[in-house]
Amino acid sequence: YKMHYTIKGKEQDIDTLEMKHTEAQLHALQSKLNPHFLFNTLNIITELVYNYPEKVEEIVLNLSEIYRFILSKSDEKLIPIREELDIIRKYCAIEKARMGERLQYEIECKKEAKGALIPPLLLEVLAENAVIHGLSPKKEGGTLQISVGRKDDKVYCLVEDDGVGFSAGGKKESYGLKSVRSRLQLQYGDKANVSIASNKEEGTLITVEIPYENESADR
């Protein structure tokens, strides 16, 4: 009987973990399906459609790719890093159409990390957070830098902006960052880590550390 109830308890724990994982993915999906991003993009299209039709075509293609990615990949636990970075480039291209020269971005993946797997939309949420809360409020804008590298059995993802930043204790943690922490906890437990360094008017650096998993390995 003791073994029976122990097994039942383990099964319930697993079911609870799966439910929380699904909820975290749903929240990530909902954060991207909110109308603000879509409405902003449609406004950009309206402004450009007569004078710059070639730009409108690029924006529409990027927008369709982003939503195709969201709807097809959000239920997967891990995806190749190249797919995540590609969708971030498309997001940044749309935002650059809105912000113009106020937004610059650099995205790179070190050779040793190219085969890495990460949870979908993990870095995209942080990139969006940097643009909306860090760079958009700054009059002259700034630069978003994303770098992915690997050391031994860890993958390090750096999301940095030189936007408005914030002082210690001066700003509540955004929903996007909270969702990232929650998803990492559910996926990796104490094997993953998120750290934040920020100074007011100087910018913000977010470092995500996760275990290295290779897309060529059996999963």
GROMACS .gro file of C-alpha atoms in nm, residues 18-183:
model
  166
   18GLU     CA    1   0.319   1.890  -1.711
   19MET     CA    2   0.020   2.115  -1.642
   20LYS     CA    3   0.244   2.398  -1.523
   21HIS     CA    4   0.468   2.353  -1.825
   22THR     CA    5   0.166   2.376  -2.055
   23GLU     CA    6   0.042   2.686  -1.872
   24ALA     CA    7   0.382   2.854  -1.909
   25GLN     CA    8   0.384   2.781  -2.282
   26LEU     CA    9   0.028   2.911  -2.312
   27HIS     CA   10   0.124   3.235  -2.138
   28ALA     CA   11   0.418   3.274  -2.377
   29LEU     CA   12   0.184   3.218  -2.671
   30GLN     CA   13  -0.075   3.463  -2.538
   31SER     CA   14   0.191   3.729  -2.486
   32LYS     CA   15   0.262   3.717  -2.861
   33LEU     CA   16  -0.099   3.694  -2.973
   34ASN     CA   17  -0.197   4.014  -2.791
   35PRO     CA   18  -0.328   4.278  -3.032
   36HIS     CA   19  -0.064   4.546  -2.964
   37PHE     CA   20   0.212   4.398  -3.177
   38LEU     CA   21  -0.030   4.322  -3.460
   39PHE     CA   22  -0.196   4.666  -3.446
   40ASN     CA   23   0.140   4.843  -3.442
   41THR     CA   24   0.251   4.643  -3.745
   42LEU     CA   25  -0.072   4.718  -3.932
   43ASN     CA   26  -0.022   5.088  -3.859
   44ILE     CA   27   0.328   5.067  -4.008
   45ILE     CA   28   0.187   4.900  -4.319
   46THR     CA   29  -0.076   5.174  -4.354
   47GLU     CA   30   0.191   5.444  -4.338
   48LEU     CA   31   0.419   5.276  -4.593
   49VAL     CA   32   0.180   5.114  -4.840
   50TYR     CA   33   0.166   5.399  -5.095
   51ASN     CA   34   0.524   5.524  -5.092
   52TYR     CA   35   0.721   5.210  -5.002
   53PRO     CA   36   0.527   4.904  -5.125
   54GLU     CA   37   0.845   4.691  -5.130
   55LYS     CA   38   0.889   4.749  -4.758
   56VAL     CA   39   0.526   4.655  -4.698
   57GLU     CA   40   0.580   4.322  -4.875
   58GLU     CA   41   0.880   4.248  -4.652
   59ILE     CA   42   0.687   4.339  -4.336
   60VAL     CA   43   0.388   4.122  -4.432
   61LEU     CA   44   0.615   3.825  -4.504
   62ASN     CA   45   0.798   3.868  -4.174
   63LEU     CA   46   0.470   3.902  -3.985
   64SER     CA   47   0.328   3.586  -4.141
   65GLU     CA   48   0.648   3.394  -4.059
   66ILE     CA   49   0.635   3.511  -3.697
   67TYR     CA   50   0.276   3.395  -3.647
   68ARG     CA   51   0.337   3.070  -3.833
   69PHE     CA   52   0.628   3.006  -3.597
   70ILE     CA   53   0.418   3.090  -3.290
   71LEU     CA   54   0.133   2.862  -3.389
   72SER     CA   55   0.351   2.570  -3.497
   73LYS     CA   56   0.634   2.579  -3.242
   74SER     CA   57   0.481   2.702  -2.915
   75ASP     CA   58   0.381   2.351  -2.804
   76GLU     CA   59   0.733   2.213  -2.852
   77LYS     CA   60   0.961   2.191  -2.550
   78LEU     CA   61   1.284   2.258  -2.741
   79ILE     CA   62   1.377   2.396  -3.082
   80PRO     CA   63   1.710   2.463  -3.262
   81ILE     CA   64   1.867   2.795  -3.165
   82ARG     CA   65   1.890   2.900  -3.531
   83GLU     CA   66   1.509   2.897  -3.559
   84GLU     CA   67   1.473   3.116  -3.251
   85LEU     CA   68   1.731   3.367  -3.374
   86ASP     CA   69   1.574   3.377  -3.719
   87ILE     CA   70   1.235   3.473  -3.576
   88ILE     CA   71   1.401   3.742  -3.362
   89ARG     CA   72   1.559   3.890  -3.677
   90LYS     CA   73   1.214   3.906  -3.838
   91TYR     CA   74   1.069   4.072  -3.528
   92CYS     CA   75   1.353   4.328  -3.522
   93ALA     CA   76   1.307   4.402  -3.892
   94ILE     CA   77   0.942   4.492  -3.828
   95GLU     CA   78   1.032   4.707  -3.528
   96LYS     CA   79   1.303   4.881  -3.731
   97ALA     CA   80   1.040   4.976  -3.989
   98ARG     CA   81   0.857   5.148  -3.703
   99MET     CA   82   1.156   5.305  -3.526
  100GLY     CA   83   1.384   5.367  -3.824
  101GLU     CA   84   1.743   5.455  -3.737
  102ARG     CA   85   1.649   5.466  -3.369
  103LEU     CA   86   1.679   5.087  -3.364
  104GLN     CA   87   1.997   4.897  -3.449
  105TYR     CA   88   2.042   4.527  -3.379
  106GLU     CA   89   2.316   4.265  -3.387
  107ILE     CA   90   2.242   3.894  -3.352
  108GLU     CA   91   2.511   3.625  -3.350
  109CYS     CA   92   2.553   3.262  -3.252
  110LYS     CA   93   2.902   3.128  -3.184
  111LYS     CA   94   3.007   2.825  -3.383
  112GLU     CA   95   3.020   2.598  -3.078
  113ALA     CA   96   2.656   2.678  -2.993
  114LYS     CA   97   2.496   2.642  -3.337
  115GLY     CA   98   2.353   2.298  -3.262
  116ALA     CA   99   2.199   2.400  -2.930
  117LEU     CA  100   1.834   2.354  -2.839
  118ILE     CA  101   1.632   2.604  -2.636
  119PRO     CA  102   1.266   2.649  -2.534
  120PRO     CA  103   1.075   2.832  -2.813
  121LEU     CA  104   1.016   3.208  -2.780
  122LEU     CA  105   1.248   3.224  -2.480
  123LEU     CA  106   1.492   3.478  -2.624
  124GLU     CA  107   1.229   3.642  -2.843
  125VAL     CA  108   1.039   3.749  -2.531
  126LEU     CA  109   1.358   3.905  -2.391
  127ALA     CA  110   1.434   4.078  -2.722
  128GLU     CA  111   1.084   4.222  -2.735
  129ASN     CA  112   1.115   4.330  -2.373
  130ALA     CA  113   1.441   4.513  -2.453
  131VAL     CA  114   1.291   4.696  -2.751
  132ILE     CA  115   0.965   4.798  -2.583
  133HIS     CA  116   1.092   4.885  -2.235
  134GLY     CA  117   1.455   4.970  -2.301
  135LEU     CA  118   1.499   5.126  -2.645
  136SER     CA  119   1.158   5.267  -2.749
  137PRO     CA  120   1.135   5.507  -2.450
  138LYS     CA  121   1.481   5.649  -2.530
  139LYS     CA  122   1.460   5.953  -2.756
  140GLU     CA  123   1.759   5.860  -2.970
  141GLY     CA  124   1.691   5.486  -2.947
  142GLY     CA  125   1.985   5.249  -2.936
  143THR     CA  126   2.116   4.901  -3.011
  144LEU     CA  127   1.993   4.552  -2.924
  145GLN     CA  128   2.265   4.290  -2.909
  146ILE     CA  129   2.201   3.916  -2.880
  147SER     CA  130   2.486   3.670  -2.851
  148VAL     CA  131   2.469   3.294  -2.795
  149GLY     CA  132   2.776   3.095  -2.693
  150ARG     CA  133   2.868   2.772  -2.523
  151LYS     CA  134   3.117   2.670  -2.259
  152ASP     CA  135   3.142   2.300  -2.172
  153ASP     CA  136   2.790   2.174  -2.097
  154LYS     CA  137   2.626   2.518  -2.071
  155VAL     CA  138   2.476   2.754  -2.328
  156TYR     CA  139   2.496   3.126  -2.250
  157CYS     CA  140   2.248   3.365  -2.411
  158LEU     CA  141   2.314   3.738  -2.368
  159VAL     CA  142   2.043   3.993  -2.447
  160GLU     CA  143   2.178   4.347  -2.410
  161ASP     CA  144   2.046   4.694  -2.489
  162ASP     CA  145   2.180   5.043  -2.427
  163GLY     CA  146   1.835   5.185  -2.356
  164VAL     CA  147   1.690   5.363  -2.054
  165GLY     CA  148   1.782   5.090  -1.806
  166PHE     CA  149   1.677   5.109  -1.443
  167SER     CA  150   1.834   5.142  -1.102
  168ALA     CA  151   1.841   4.859  -0.848
  169GLY     CA  152   1.499   4.823  -0.692
  170GLY     CA  153   1.363   5.096  -0.916
  171LYS     CA  154   1.155   4.885  -1.150
  172LYS     CA  155   0.930   4.583  -1.112
  173GLU     CA  156   1.019   4.274  -1.308
  174SER     CA  157   0.822   4.261  -1.634
  175TYR     CA  158   0.572   3.987  -1.714
  176GLY     CA  159   0.797   3.868  -1.995
  177LEU     CA  160   1.093   3.818  -1.764
  178LYS     CA  161   0.877   3.644  -1.505
  179SER     CA  162   0.749   3.404  -1.770
  180VAL     CA  163   1.108   3.329  -1.876
  181ARG     CA  164   1.207   3.246  -1.518
  182SER     CA  165   0.900   3.025  -1.476
  183ARG     CA  166   0.959   2.832  -1.797
   0.00000   0.00000   0.00000
